Every structure is written in structure tokens, then in C-alpha cells.
């Protein structure tokens, strides 16, 4: 099956057996526990909803199929999924190499929580693979990438990162939240584990918080699955249903996100009050060719630098009417935010500015509204600067 077909059918095959109801949509199984006939064997395959739930299971199957993975696991948030990878695969004294530009909450998890367990982190500018290779130490166990990164839209070469991991026996993880599996499938390039915040494009309607892991290595999967139950940060049946429902339109939504974002990136690039636009679909993006080679489209996220500082950024952001001034991304509605004061405020100012998250930086999650309405809204607000 092709992507669009899998997005609608995998995990939600109607039960047409004797006694089956034939629902075309998976029911929301709210039971916390499942009765059995025999003491030692769960009758329907389920025992307790934390360890397995039919609605969550349907979603996990679909998520795996979309990322060309054998296995999927769903969690209560993107950060819960990230925590599970780290708590499962890392031991005290081990070392992680991460892209120096990452979602602020991921850096907070790494620097403020996991370092308490004596896990060591190095941040490398992974646009150049040499920086990743140079950061490898004897105790390096994990390479953690976003591509494109949040919020600076930097890329790393997926095949190159997977190659380094395989050569040196290091597990590679890619956070594919910004792209969704419709636009990029890191496992196809040899990456070991994909992580998602399903809160974003997968659910797509800004009404559910969740996370997911997809992978094909059975040994790693068994460890992660055991710990999903042991730690317990699972996605609820209702949220699993919401994400299953959202995914059905993922392909259509992503096509429009890409189209609108590309239009807006070009519009901003030609505006006199904009200094610089970061969007991998622009020819001016230094990694445009890499983007073309590993992404099917350039996505709905972009950032830009307004000509000014905090004062000008605020004047612009507070005068928009259609764009909501809000954290998060990947919903049908357009959102806009100021990384230094919002999503990346937990990163110390000095470190933030070193990577390029300045006070003039603004991030947009371009929605699927009429693009001329969006451009008019931006135009009016830029006039207030
Ligand atoms: O919010 P949560 O579902 O826990 O997902 C965390 C997360 C993980 N990875 C990436 C790339 C993310 O962007 C996020 C969450 N990001 C935002 C809320 C934001 O506005 O950037």
C-alpha cells in the first residue's frame, strides 16, 4: 500500500469475523483492565491498559507503517517518548552527541534532568558531519538529531549520520516532528529510531498532546516496549483515537502546509523589514540541495529575522489577527512565536545566541488557511513595525 492508503487503513481494518461489529473506525477502548477465562493467559491478548490497549495498539501499528518501521510505540507526550529512549538506552557515565540546535524542551530534558543521572551531552553543529565525528568519545552511546532543527531549520545528512552510527556502533535517533513521515522517513536512510511529538503534524489539529517512537530493530523494540509499560507514560485511548483520526488527512494537510510555507517564505524574503528567512525550500538556504535529496517537500515551518530587536518583534507579533501568538506547531491553524522568549526561553541567553537564536528571530508554523489571507495579515502587522 502507498502512504495515503496506509494512513487511512492500517490499524483500522474492520472486524468482519463472526461476532465482529465491522466498525470502519476503531472504537475508543476505555477499559483499564481486561477480563480473561484462564488465569495464566489473557483471553483477547490484552491484560491491563498500560501494558496494551486496542485503540493505542491500532495507532502504534499505523505509526510504524507510515515510517516504514516494524514497530511503533505511543506515549503521553513527545518528551515522554524522548525520556523513554534515554532512560532505556543510556547508563550513568555514557555520552550523547546532539545537534546544537534543538527544541528548547529537549535541551532542558538533557541538560537539567538527565545530567543528574550522570549522562553527558556534547552539542555539535551537525550541518558538517566532521563536527559529529570529532565529538565521538569512548563512551558515546547515542547520536540525537533533528532535521530540520527547531527553530533554525538546519539540516543534517541522514545517510551520513546513520553511517557514522553504524561504523562506530552508536545508536542514531532522529526527531522527525517537523517533517512528519509524509515528507521524510529517516529509517529508510539507516537511522535506528525515529521520535515524534504527535502533538504536531500527526494529530494536526492542536487538540491532543502525545509522542511516539518508530523503529525496526527487534531487540531495541523489546527493551523500549518493556520500559513503556514499566515507566508508564502511555498515550490515552482517547488521544490514540484523535491521532488515528488526524493521520487520515496527513498527506493532504502536508501538501498544503508545504505550498503555503513556500509562498510565505518567498514573500518574507522580498520584504524590506525582513533581514533573513530560514526555509529549506528557498534556493538561498545553504542546504537546499540536501533538503531536495532527503525530503519529499520542505514542510510548513519557517523562521525569519525581523529588521530590529525585541521591540520590533513584539510590535509585529502583537498586531497579527489570523496567526495566533502561541507555542507549538503542526496544526491546521497558523501559529507564530518568538523562540528566545517562548519555546527556547529555557536555554541560557549566551548559548541561545551562540547558535543563532537572536531576539529578532520569529518562528512560524504555517497553517492550511488561504495563503493570501495569511500574507495580508503578515503585511498589515509588518506595517506596524
Ligand atoms: O510537546 P511534546 O509533545 O512533549 O513534544 C516535544 C517536542 C519534541 N520535539 C520537537 C521537535 C518539538 O518541537 C517538540 C515540542 N515543540 C514545541 C512545543 C514548540 O513549540 O516548538
mmCIF file of C-alpha atoms and ligand atoms in Angstrom:
data_model
loop_
_atom_site.group_PDB
_atom_site.id
_atom_site.type_symbol
_atom_site.label_atom_id
_atom_site.label_comp_id
_atom_site.label_asym_id
_atom_site.label_seq_id
_atom_site.Cartn_x
_atom_site.Cartn_y
_atom_site.Cartn_z
ATOM 1 C CA UNK A 1 0.000 0.000 0.000
ATOM 2 C CA UNK A 2 1.096 3.579 -0.673
ATOM 3 C CA UNK A 3 1.376 6.171 2.093
ATOM 4 C CA UNK A 4 -2.066 7.783 1.616
ATOM 5 C CA UNK A 5 -3.789 4.383 1.749
ATOM 6 C CA UNK A 6 -1.857 3.181 4.794
ATOM 7 C CA UNK A 7 -2.665 6.470 6.573
ATOM 8 C CA UNK A 8 -6.351 5.619 6.331
ATOM 9 C CA UNK A 9 -6.458 1.835 6.679
ATOM 10 C CA UNK A 10 -3.559 0.341 8.654
ATOM 11 C CA UNK A 11 -4.639 -0.494 12.207
ATOM 12 C CA UNK A 12 -8.307 0.135 11.455
ATOM 13 C CA UNK A 13 -9.208 -2.942 9.430
ATOM 14 C CA UNK A 14 -12.925 -3.697 10.121
ATOM 15 C CA UNK A 15 -13.520 -6.885 12.106
ATOM 16 C CA UNK A 16 -15.739 -8.931 9.768
ATOM 17 C CA UNK A 17 -15.383 -12.218 11.664
ATOM 18 C CA UNK A 18 -18.437 -13.896 13.236
ATOM 19 C CA UNK A 19 -19.496 -11.632 16.130
ATOM 20 C CA UNK A 20 -17.313 -8.724 14.934
ATOM 21 C CA UNK A 21 -19.150 -5.400 14.528
ATOM 22 C CA UNK A 22 -17.411 -4.293 11.334
ATOM 23 C CA UNK A 23 -16.769 -0.703 12.596
ATOM 24 C CA UNK A 24 -14.805 1.195 9.962
ATOM 25 C CA UNK A 25 -13.373 3.335 12.763
ATOM 26 C CA UNK A 26 -11.570 1.749 15.706
ATOM 27 C CA UNK A 27 -13.569 2.069 18.980
ATOM 28 C CA UNK A 28 -12.134 4.034 21.904
ATOM 29 C CA UNK A 29 -11.412 1.194 24.336
ATOM 30 C CA UNK A 30 -11.714 2.874 27.715
ATOM 31 C CA UNK A 31 -11.319 -0.260 29.880
ATOM 32 C CA UNK A 32 -8.372 -0.037 32.254
ATOM 33 C CA UNK A 33 -8.284 -3.828 32.568
ATOM 34 C CA UNK A 34 -9.344 -6.841 30.501
ATOM 35 C CA UNK A 35 -11.073 -9.998 31.804
ATOM 36 C CA UNK A 36 -9.711 -13.439 30.998
ATOM 37 C CA UNK A 37 -11.028 -17.009 31.088
ATOM 38 C CA UNK A 38 -7.810 -18.662 32.203
ATOM 39 C CA UNK A 39 -5.521 -17.452 34.986
ATOM 40 C CA UNK A 40 -2.301 -17.672 33.019
ATOM 41 C CA UNK A 41 -3.444 -16.468 29.564
ATOM 42 C CA UNK A 42 -5.114 -13.173 28.601
ATOM 43 C CA UNK A 43 -8.150 -14.213 26.518
ATOM 44 C CA UNK A 44 -8.173 -11.385 23.963
ATOM 45 C CA UNK A 45 -4.455 -10.644 24.090
ATOM 46 C CA UNK A 46 -4.830 -7.675 26.477
ATOM 47 C CA UNK A 47 -4.424 -7.666 30.260
ATOM 48 C CA UNK A 48 -4.060 -4.115 31.587
ATOM 49 C CA UNK A 49 -4.356 -0.887 29.626
ATOM 50 C CA UNK A 50 -0.907 0.467 30.495
ATOM 51 C CA UNK A 51 0.779 -2.598 29.015
ATOM 52 C CA UNK A 52 -1.514 -2.746 25.975
ATOM 53 C CA UNK A 53 -4.744 -1.156 24.771
ATOM 54 C CA UNK A 54 -6.535 -1.977 21.481
ATOM 55 C CA UNK A 55 -7.025 1.681 20.443
ATOM 56 C CA UNK A 56 -3.404 2.570 21.229
ATOM 57 C CA UNK A 57 -2.287 -0.612 19.514
ATOM 58 C CA UNK A 58 -4.166 0.403 16.331
ATOM 59 C CA UNK A 59 -2.329 3.731 16.372
ATOM 60 C CA UNK A 60 1.044 2.100 17.076
ATOM 61 C CA UNK A 61 0.572 -0.167 14.057
ATOM 62 C CA UNK A 62 -0.309 2.770 11.830
ATOM 63 C CA UNK A 63 2.586 4.904 13.068
ATOM 64 C CA UNK A 64 5.037 2.071 12.348
ATOM 65 C CA UNK A 65 3.685 1.555 8.841
ATOM 66 C CA UNK A 66 3.974 5.253 7.952
ATOM 67 C CA UNK A 67 7.640 5.449 8.972
ATOM 68 C CA UNK A 68 8.466 2.155 7.164
ATOM 69 C CA UNK A 69 9.168 0.685 10.610
ATOM 70 C CA UNK A 70 8.347 -2.731 12.047
ATOM 71 C CA UNK A 71 7.333 -1.343 15.437
ATOM 72 C CA UNK A 72 5.646 1.733 16.913
ATOM 73 C CA UNK A 73 5.049 2.874 20.488
ATOM 74 C CA UNK A 74 2.820 5.746 21.630
ATOM 75 C CA UNK A 75 3.422 7.967 24.669
ATOM 76 C CA UNK A 76 1.736 10.709 26.659
ATOM 77 C CA UNK A 77 3.921 13.437 25.075
ATOM 78 C CA UNK A 78 6.875 13.890 22.765
ATOM 79 C CA UNK A 79 9.083 14.499 25.775
ATOM 80 C CA UNK A 80 7.829 11.288 27.433
ATOM 81 C CA UNK A 81 8.912 9.374 24.304
ATOM 82 C CA UNK A 82 12.308 11.100 24.401
ATOM 83 C CA UNK A 83 12.715 10.349 28.109
ATOM 84 C CA UNK A 84 11.935 6.703 27.497
ATOM 85 C CA UNK A 85 14.661 6.386 24.844
ATOM 86 C CA UNK A 86 17.235 7.971 27.146
ATOM 87 C CA UNK A 87 16.224 6.071 30.288
ATOM 88 C CA UNK A 88 16.168 2.774 28.370
ATOM 89 C CA UNK A 89 19.323 3.044 26.313
ATOM 90 C CA UNK A 90 21.679 5.085 28.494
ATOM 91 C CA UNK A 91 23.503 4.252 31.672
ATOM 92 C CA UNK A 92 25.309 6.507 34.095
ATOM 93 C CA UNK A 93 28.647 7.573 32.615
ATOM 94 C CA UNK A 94 27.537 7.360 28.988
ATOM 95 C CA UNK A 95 27.688 10.160 26.445
ATOM 96 C CA UNK A 96 25.272 11.617 23.875
ATOM 97 C CA UNK A 97 26.080 13.811 20.862
ATOM 98 C CA UNK A 98 23.207 16.099 19.884
ATOM 99 C CA UNK A 99 22.636 18.765 17.231
ATOM 100 C CA UNK A 100 23.438 22.143 18.820
ATOM 101 C CA UNK A 101 20.075 23.481 17.612
ATOM 102 C CA UNK A 102 17.164 21.504 19.128
ATOM 103 C CA UNK A 103 13.709 22.118 20.592
ATOM 104 C CA UNK A 104 14.275 24.006 23.880
ATOM 105 C CA UNK A 105 12.360 21.385 25.899
ATOM 106 C CA UNK A 106 14.624 18.618 24.592
ATOM 107 C CA UNK A 107 17.706 20.579 25.675
ATOM 108 C CA UNK A 108 16.053 21.184 29.063
ATOM 109 C CA UNK A 109 15.438 17.433 29.455
ATOM 110 C CA UNK A 110 19.050 16.689 28.526
ATOM 111 C CA UNK A 111 20.778 19.456 30.499
ATOM 112 C CA UNK A 112 18.569 19.806 33.560
ATOM 113 C CA UNK A 113 17.243 16.254 34.138
ATOM 114 C CA UNK A 114 19.420 13.613 32.511
ATOM 115 C CA UNK A 115 22.705 15.181 33.615
ATOM 116 C CA UNK A 116 21.510 14.451 37.195
ATOM 117 C CA UNK A 117 21.841 10.769 36.258
ATOM 118 C CA UNK A 118 25.449 11.350 35.182
ATOM 119 C CA UNK A 119 24.699 11.268 31.470
ATOM 120 C CA UNK A 120 26.980 13.505 29.482
ATOM 121 C CA UNK A 121 25.976 15.656 26.473
ATOM 122 C CA UNK A 122 28.021 17.296 23.717
ATOM 123 C CA UNK A 123 26.397 19.634 21.204
ATOM 124 C CA UNK A 124 27.756 19.717 17.675
ATOM 125 C CA UNK A 125 26.877 21.735 14.598
ATOM 126 C CA UNK A 126 25.779 18.661 12.654
ATOM 127 C CA UNK A 127 25.450 20.553 9.361
ATOM 128 C CA UNK A 128 29.026 19.410 8.978
ATOM 129 C CA UNK A 129 29.395 15.676 9.693
ATOM 130 C CA UNK A 130 33.006 16.215 10.709
ATOM 131 C CA UNK A 131 31.806 18.029 13.842
ATOM 132 C CA UNK A 132 29.770 14.952 14.808
ATOM 133 C CA UNK A 133 32.692 12.597 14.173
ATOM 134 C CA UNK A 134 35.028 14.835 16.171
ATOM 135 C CA UNK A 135 32.653 14.798 19.148
ATOM 136 C CA UNK A 136 32.680 10.994 19.441
ATOM 137 C CA UNK A 137 34.233 9.673 22.647
ATOM 138 C CA UNK A 138 34.821 6.177 24.014
ATOM 139 C CA UNK A 139 31.586 6.347 25.991
ATOM 140 C CA UNK A 140 29.359 7.766 23.196
ATOM 141 C CA UNK A 141 26.223 5.662 23.024
ATOM 142 C CA UNK A 142 23.689 7.857 21.212
ATOM 143 C CA UNK A 143 23.576 10.455 18.405
ATOM 144 C CA UNK A 144 20.449 12.655 18.630
ATOM 145 C CA UNK A 145 19.380 14.783 15.664
ATOM 146 C CA UNK A 146 16.572 16.986 14.462
ATOM 147 C CA UNK A 147 16.456 17.755 10.741
ATOM 148 C CA UNK A 148 15.302 20.424 10.075
ATOM 149 C CA UNK A 149 16.124 21.769 13.532
ATOM 150 C CA UNK A 150 13.786 23.746 15.759
ATOM 151 C CA UNK A 151 13.886 26.727 15.240
ATOM 152 C CA UNK A 152 16.758 27.479 12.826
ATOM 153 C CA UNK A 153 15.787 24.971 10.115
ATOM 154 C CA UNK A 154 19.285 23.490 9.855
ATOM 155 C CA UNK A 155 19.704 20.048 8.306
ATOM 156 C CA UNK A 156 21.970 17.080 8.793
ATOM 157 C CA UNK A 157 22.735 14.445 6.203
ATOM 158 C CA UNK A 158 20.632 11.455 7.302
ATOM 159 C CA UNK A 159 22.638 8.863 5.403
ATOM 160 C CA UNK A 160 25.876 10.330 6.724
ATOM 161 C CA UNK A 161 24.667 10.300 10.345
ATOM 162 C CA UNK A 162 23.398 6.707 10.001
ATOM 163 C CA UNK A 163 26.774 5.737 8.503
ATOM 164 C CA UNK A 164 28.701 7.221 11.442
ATOM 165 C CA UNK A 165 26.423 5.388 13.867
ATOM 166 C CA UNK A 166 26.858 2.039 12.116
ATOM 167 C CA UNK A 167 30.625 2.410 11.751
ATOM 168 C CA UNK A 168 31.146 3.310 15.406
ATOM 169 C CA UNK A 169 28.389 1.158 16.984
ATOM 170 C CA UNK A 170 26.406 4.199 18.185
ATOM 171 C CA UNK A 171 22.577 4.265 18.161
ATOM 172 C CA UNK A 172 21.146 7.067 15.990
ATOM 173 C CA UNK A 173 17.898 8.872 16.817
ATOM 174 C CA UNK A 174 16.104 11.432 14.632
ATOM 175 C CA UNK A 175 13.266 13.612 15.847
ATOM 176 C CA UNK A 176 11.083 13.743 12.725
ATOM 177 C CA UNK A 177 8.392 16.008 14.205
ATOM 178 C CA UNK A 178 8.943 18.955 11.826
ATOM 179 C CA UNK A 179 8.660 16.813 8.692
ATOM 180 C CA UNK A 180 6.162 14.051 9.541
ATOM 181 C CA UNK A 181 6.666 10.690 7.824
ATOM 182 C CA UNK A 182 4.926 12.034 4.726
ATOM 183 C CA UNK A 183 7.889 14.276 3.924
ATOM 184 C CA UNK A 184 10.864 12.383 5.369
ATOM 185 C CA UNK A 185 11.500 8.837 6.572
ATOM 186 C CA UNK A 186 14.815 8.651 8.435
ATOM 187 C CA UNK A 187 14.700 4.855 8.934
ATOM 188 C CA UNK A 188 14.959 4.461 5.140
ATOM 189 C CA UNK A 189 18.365 6.181 5.385
ATOM 190 C CA UNK A 190 19.568 3.755 8.076
ATOM 191 C CA UNK A 191 18.675 5.739 11.224
ATOM 192 C CA UNK A 192 17.846 3.419 14.164
ATOM 193 C CA UNK A 193 14.977 5.207 15.938
ATOM 194 C CA UNK A 194 12.523 7.938 14.917
ATOM 195 C CA UNK A 195 10.834 10.036 17.585
ATOM 196 C CA UNK A 196 7.767 12.254 17.148
ATOM 197 C CA UNK A 197 5.732 14.703 19.078
ATOM 198 C CA UNK A 198 2.327 13.521 17.759
ATOM 199 C CA UNK A 199 1.017 16.793 19.221
ATOM 200 C CA UNK A 200 2.141 18.398 15.965
ATOM 201 C CA UNK A 201 1.539 17.312 12.331
ATOM 202 C CA UNK A 202 0.500 13.713 13.059
ATOM 203 C CA UNK A 203 -2.537 14.781 15.087
ATOM 204 C CA UNK A 204 -2.633 18.047 13.186
ATOM 205 C CA UNK A 205 -5.461 19.880 14.961
ATOM 206 C CA UNK A 206 -3.849 21.264 18.151
ATOM 207 C CA UNK A 207 -6.152 19.250 20.404
ATOM 208 C CA UNK A 208 -4.019 16.373 21.704
ATOM 209 C CA UNK A 209 -0.600 16.023 23.347
ATOM 210 C CA UNK A 210 1.325 12.839 22.566
ATOM 211 C CA UNK A 211 4.564 11.251 21.432
ATOM 212 C CA UNK A 212 5.766 8.226 19.508
ATOM 213 C CA UNK A 213 8.752 6.070 18.656
ATOM 214 C CA UNK A 214 9.164 4.037 15.496
ATOM 215 C CA UNK A 215 11.925 1.522 14.823
ATOM 216 C CA UNK A 216 12.667 -1.813 13.188
ATOM 217 C CA UNK A 217 15.344 -3.350 15.449
ATOM 218 C CA UNK A 218 13.532 -6.041 17.440
ATOM 219 C CA UNK A 219 15.992 -6.162 20.310
ATOM 220 C CA UNK A 220 15.766 -2.390 20.877
ATOM 221 C CA UNK A 221 11.979 -2.544 20.484
ATOM 222 C CA UNK A 222 11.642 -5.232 23.157
ATOM 223 C CA UNK A 223 13.626 -3.104 25.614
ATOM 224 C CA UNK A 224 11.616 0.027 24.812
ATOM 225 C CA UNK A 225 8.279 -1.815 24.956
ATOM 226 C CA UNK A 226 9.168 -3.322 28.335
ATOM 227 C CA UNK A 227 10.038 0.143 29.634
ATOM 228 C CA UNK A 228 6.946 1.769 28.117
ATOM 229 C CA UNK A 229 4.970 -0.449 30.494
ATOM 230 C CA UNK A 230 7.453 -0.255 33.352
ATOM 231 C CA UNK A 231 7.636 3.563 33.305
ATOM 232 C CA UNK A 232 4.005 4.061 32.293
ATOM 233 C CA UNK A 233 3.880 7.305 30.261
ATOM 234 C CA UNK A 234 1.437 5.842 27.711
ATOM 235 C CA UNK A 235 -0.940 7.657 25.331
ATOM 236 C CA UNK A 236 -4.585 7.520 26.472
ATOM 237 C CA UNK A 237 -7.213 5.663 24.397
ATOM 238 C CA UNK A 238 -8.966 8.952 23.585
ATOM 239 C CA UNK A 239 -5.770 10.632 22.386
ATOM 240 C CA UNK A 240 -4.867 7.499 20.416
ATOM 241 C CA UNK A 241 -8.212 7.809 18.634
ATOM 242 C CA UNK A 242 -7.618 11.518 17.974
ATOM 243 C CA UNK A 243 -4.221 10.854 16.385
ATOM 244 C CA UNK A 244 -5.611 7.961 14.295
ATOM 245 C CA UNK A 245 -8.285 10.350 13.055
ATOM 246 C CA UNK A 246 -5.842 13.191 12.391
ATOM 247 C CA UNK A 247 -3.421 10.990 10.429
ATOM 248 C CA UNK A 248 -6.079 10.186 7.813
ATOM 249 C CA UNK A 249 -5.630 13.660 6.294
ATOM 250 C CA UNK A 250 -1.868 13.944 6.927
ATOM 251 C CA UNK A 251 -0.869 13.715 3.250
ATOM 252 C CA UNK A 252 -3.402 16.345 2.150
ATOM 253 C CA UNK A 253 -2.522 18.657 5.014
ATOM 254 C CA UNK A 254 1.233 18.382 4.445
ATOM 255 C CA UNK A 255 0.877 19.214 0.755
ATOM 256 C CA UNK A 256 -0.964 22.441 1.633
ATOM 257 C CA UNK A 257 1.420 23.247 4.532
ATOM 258 C CA UNK A 258 4.345 22.980 2.080
ATOM 259 C CA UNK A 259 2.654 25.121 -0.570
ATOM 260 C CA UNK A 260 1.638 27.868 1.863
ATOM 261 C CA UNK A 261 5.008 27.909 3.655
ATOM 262 C CA UNK A 262 6.888 28.145 0.377
ATOM 263 C CA UNK A 263 4.721 31.110 -0.710
ATOM 264 C CA UNK A 264 5.176 32.861 2.617
ATOM 265 C CA UNK A 265 8.932 32.222 2.682
ATOM 266 C CA UNK A 266 9.278 33.908 -0.728
ATOM 267 C CA UNK A 267 7.018 36.772 0.334
ATOM 268 C CA UNK A 268 9.053 37.395 3.502
ATOM 269 C CA UNK A 269 12.366 37.105 1.661
ATOM 270 C CA UNK A 270 11.379 40.042 -0.541
ATOM 271 C CA UNK A 271 10.080 42.230 2.321
ATOM 272 C CA UNK A 272 12.171 45.250 3.319
ATOM 273 C CA UNK A 273 11.533 44.712 7.059
ATOM 274 C CA UNK A 274 12.868 41.134 6.951
ATOM 275 C CA UNK A 275 16.594 40.526 7.208
ATOM 276 C CA UNK A 276 16.783 36.800 6.587
ATOM 277 C CA UNK A 277 14.461 33.820 6.061
ATOM 278 C CA UNK A 278 15.255 30.260 7.117
ATOM 279 C CA UNK A 279 13.301 27.778 4.967
ATOM 280 C CA UNK A 280 14.898 24.725 3.323
ATOM 281 C CA UNK A 281 12.730 25.197 0.230
ATOM 282 C CA UNK A 282 14.362 28.533 -0.622
ATOM 283 C CA UNK A 283 17.289 28.476 -3.039
ATOM 284 C CA UNK A 284 19.029 30.833 -0.601
ATOM 285 C CA UNK A 285 19.009 28.114 2.109
ATOM 286 C CA UNK A 286 22.621 26.881 2.262
ATOM 287 C CA UNK A 287 21.439 23.258 2.481
ATOM 288 C CA UNK A 288 18.727 23.456 -0.180
ATOM 289 C CA UNK A 289 20.294 20.658 -2.246
ATOM 290 C CA UNK A 290 20.499 18.336 0.764
ATOM 291 C CA UNK A 291 16.851 19.143 1.517
ATOM 292 C CA UNK A 292 15.893 18.161 -2.026
ATOM 293 C CA UNK A 293 17.751 14.893 -1.725
ATOM 294 C CA UNK A 294 16.284 13.623 1.546
ATOM 295 C CA UNK A 295 12.897 15.358 1.937
ATOM 296 C CA UNK A 296 9.838 14.928 -0.275
ATOM 297 C CA UNK A 297 8.752 18.515 0.449
ATOM 298 C CA UNK A 298 10.090 21.355 2.564
ATOM 299 C CA UNK A 299 7.435 21.431 5.280
ATOM 300 C CA UNK A 300 5.283 24.040 6.946
ATOM 301 C CA UNK A 301 7.838 25.516 9.364
ATOM 302 C CA UNK A 302 9.969 28.573 8.750
ATOM 303 C CA UNK A 303 11.820 31.202 10.744
ATOM 304 C CA UNK A 304 12.925 34.700 9.907
ATOM 305 C CA UNK A 305 14.787 37.625 11.352
ATOM 306 C CA UNK A 306 12.868 40.841 11.548
ATOM 307 C CA UNK A 307 14.816 44.048 10.889
ATOM 308 C CA UNK A 308 15.079 45.093 14.542
ATOM 309 C CA UNK A 309 15.155 43.606 18.053
ATOM 310 C CA UNK A 310 12.661 42.688 20.787
ATOM 311 C CA UNK A 311 10.700 45.936 20.380
ATOM 312 C CA UNK A 312 10.113 45.459 16.656
ATOM 313 C CA UNK A 313 9.404 41.730 17.083
ATOM 314 C CA UNK A 314 6.757 42.491 19.722
ATOM 315 C CA UNK A 315 5.126 45.224 17.607
ATOM 316 C CA UNK A 316 4.822 42.747 14.756
ATOM 317 C CA UNK A 317 3.682 39.722 16.801
ATOM 318 C CA UNK A 318 1.078 41.596 18.806
ATOM 319 C CA UNK A 319 -0.586 43.056 15.705
ATOM 320 C CA UNK A 320 -1.401 39.844 13.849
ATOM 321 C CA UNK A 321 -5.066 38.877 13.539
ATOM 322 C CA UNK A 322 -5.135 35.429 11.869
ATOM 323 C CA UNK A 323 -1.859 33.998 13.186
ATOM 324 C CA UNK A 324 -2.186 33.010 16.836
ATOM 325 C CA UNK A 325 0.727 34.056 19.018
ATOM 326 C CA UNK A 326 1.313 30.644 20.578
ATOM 327 C CA UNK A 327 3.892 27.904 21.150
ATOM 328 C CA UNK A 328 3.552 24.566 19.323
ATOM 329 C CA UNK A 329 3.218 23.835 15.617
ATOM 330 C CA UNK A 330 1.816 21.472 13.033
ATOM 331 C CA UNK A 331 -1.885 22.280 13.406
ATOM 332 C CA UNK A 332 -4.193 23.372 10.596
ATOM 333 C CA UNK A 333 -4.161 26.919 12.004
ATOM 334 C CA UNK A 334 -1.176 29.227 11.597
ATOM 335 C CA UNK A 335 0.847 29.867 14.762
ATOM 336 C CA UNK A 336 3.665 32.308 15.326
ATOM 337 C CA UNK A 337 6.090 32.734 18.205
ATOM 338 C CA UNK A 338 9.286 34.306 19.476
ATOM 339 C CA UNK A 339 11.748 31.447 20.262
ATOM 340 C CA UNK A 340 14.013 33.483 22.568
ATOM 341 C CA UNK A 341 11.081 34.500 24.798
ATOM 342 C CA UNK A 342 8.891 31.419 24.337
ATOM 343 C CA UNK A 343 9.859 27.904 23.110
ATOM 344 C CA UNK A 344 13.599 28.308 23.716
ATOM 345 C CA UNK A 345 13.500 30.568 26.782
ATOM 346 C CA UNK A 346 14.816 27.716 28.969
ATOM 347 C CA UNK A 347 18.165 27.829 27.123
ATOM 348 C CA UNK A 348 20.595 30.350 28.671
ATOM 349 C CA UNK A 349 20.811 33.571 26.582
ATOM 350 C CA UNK A 350 24.507 33.177 25.812
ATOM 351 C CA UNK A 351 24.102 29.620 24.497
ATOM 352 C CA UNK A 352 20.985 30.622 22.558
ATOM 353 C CA UNK A 353 22.726 33.486 20.804
ATOM 354 C CA UNK A 354 25.783 31.369 20.034
ATOM 355 C CA UNK A 355 23.631 29.013 17.939
ATOM 356 C CA UNK A 356 21.753 31.906 16.268
ATOM 357 C CA UNK A 357 18.520 32.233 18.260
ATOM 358 C CA UNK A 358 18.589 36.010 18.468
ATOM 359 C CA UNK A 359 15.984 38.471 19.757
ATOM 360 C CA UNK A 360 14.996 39.235 16.150
ATOM 361 C CA UNK A 361 14.156 35.616 15.345
ATOM 362 C CA UNK A 362 10.490 34.751 14.761
ATOM 363 C CA UNK A 363 9.156 31.255 14.027
ATOM 364 C CA UNK A 364 6.038 30.471 12.013
ATOM 365 C CA UNK A 365 4.044 27.270 11.783
ATOM 366 C CA UNK A 366 2.217 27.943 8.525
ATOM 367 C CA UNK A 367 -1.296 26.542 8.580
ATOM 368 C CA UNK A 368 -3.550 25.480 5.731
ATOM 369 C CA UNK A 369 -5.701 28.626 5.520
ATOM 370 C CA UNK A 370 -5.968 30.697 2.323
ATOM 371 C CA UNK A 371 -2.416 31.883 1.725
ATOM 372 C CA UNK A 372 -3.456 35.355 0.523
ATOM 373 C CA UNK A 373 -5.266 35.936 3.823
ATOM 374 C CA UNK A 374 -2.091 34.896 5.650
ATOM 375 C CA UNK A 375 0.109 37.194 3.583
ATOM 376 C CA UNK A 376 -2.260 40.127 4.124
ATOM 377 C CA UNK A 377 -2.146 39.521 7.875
ATOM 378 C CA UNK A 378 1.685 39.484 7.841
ATOM 379 C CA UNK A 379 1.760 42.564 5.664
ATOM 380 C CA UNK A 380 -0.513 44.557 7.975
ATOM 381 C CA UNK A 381 1.476 43.599 11.069
ATOM 382 C CA UNK A 382 4.820 44.385 9.405
ATOM 383 C CA UNK A 383 3.479 47.865 8.671
ATOM 384 C CA UNK A 384 3.133 48.372 12.442
ATOM 385 C CA UNK A 385 6.869 47.819 12.956
HETATM 386 O O1 LIG B 1 5.315 18.950 23.470
HETATM 387 P P1 LIG B 1 5.652 17.488 23.334
HETATM 388 O O2 LIG B 1 4.575 16.651 22.714
HETATM 389 O O3 LIG B 1 6.195 16.874 24.608
HETATM 390 O O4 LIG B 1 6.848 17.408 22.255
HETATM 391 C C1 LIG B 1 8.106 17.928 22.489
HETATM 392 C C2 LIG B 1 8.799 18.233 21.195
HETATM 393 C C3 LIG B 1 9.687 17.311 20.664
HETATM 394 N N1 LIG B 1 10.338 17.517 19.514
HETATM 395 C C4 LIG B 1 10.160 18.657 18.805
HETATM 396 C C5 LIG B 1 10.922 18.869 17.546
HETATM 397 C C6 LIG B 1 9.268 19.631 19.271
HETATM 398 O O5 LIG B 1 9.114 20.732 18.534
HETATM 399 C C7 LIG B 1 8.580 19.417 20.486
HETATM 400 C C8 LIG B 1 7.637 20.424 21.040
HETATM 401 N N2 LIG B 1 7.760 21.702 20.487
HETATM 402 C C9 LIG B 1 7.009 22.802 20.792
HETATM 403 C C10 LIG B 1 6.037 22.796 21.713
HETATM 404 C C11 LIG B 1 7.354 24.018 20.041
HETATM 405 O O6 LIG B 1 6.588 24.990 20.028
HETATM 406 O O7 LIG B 1 8.428 24.015 19.423
#
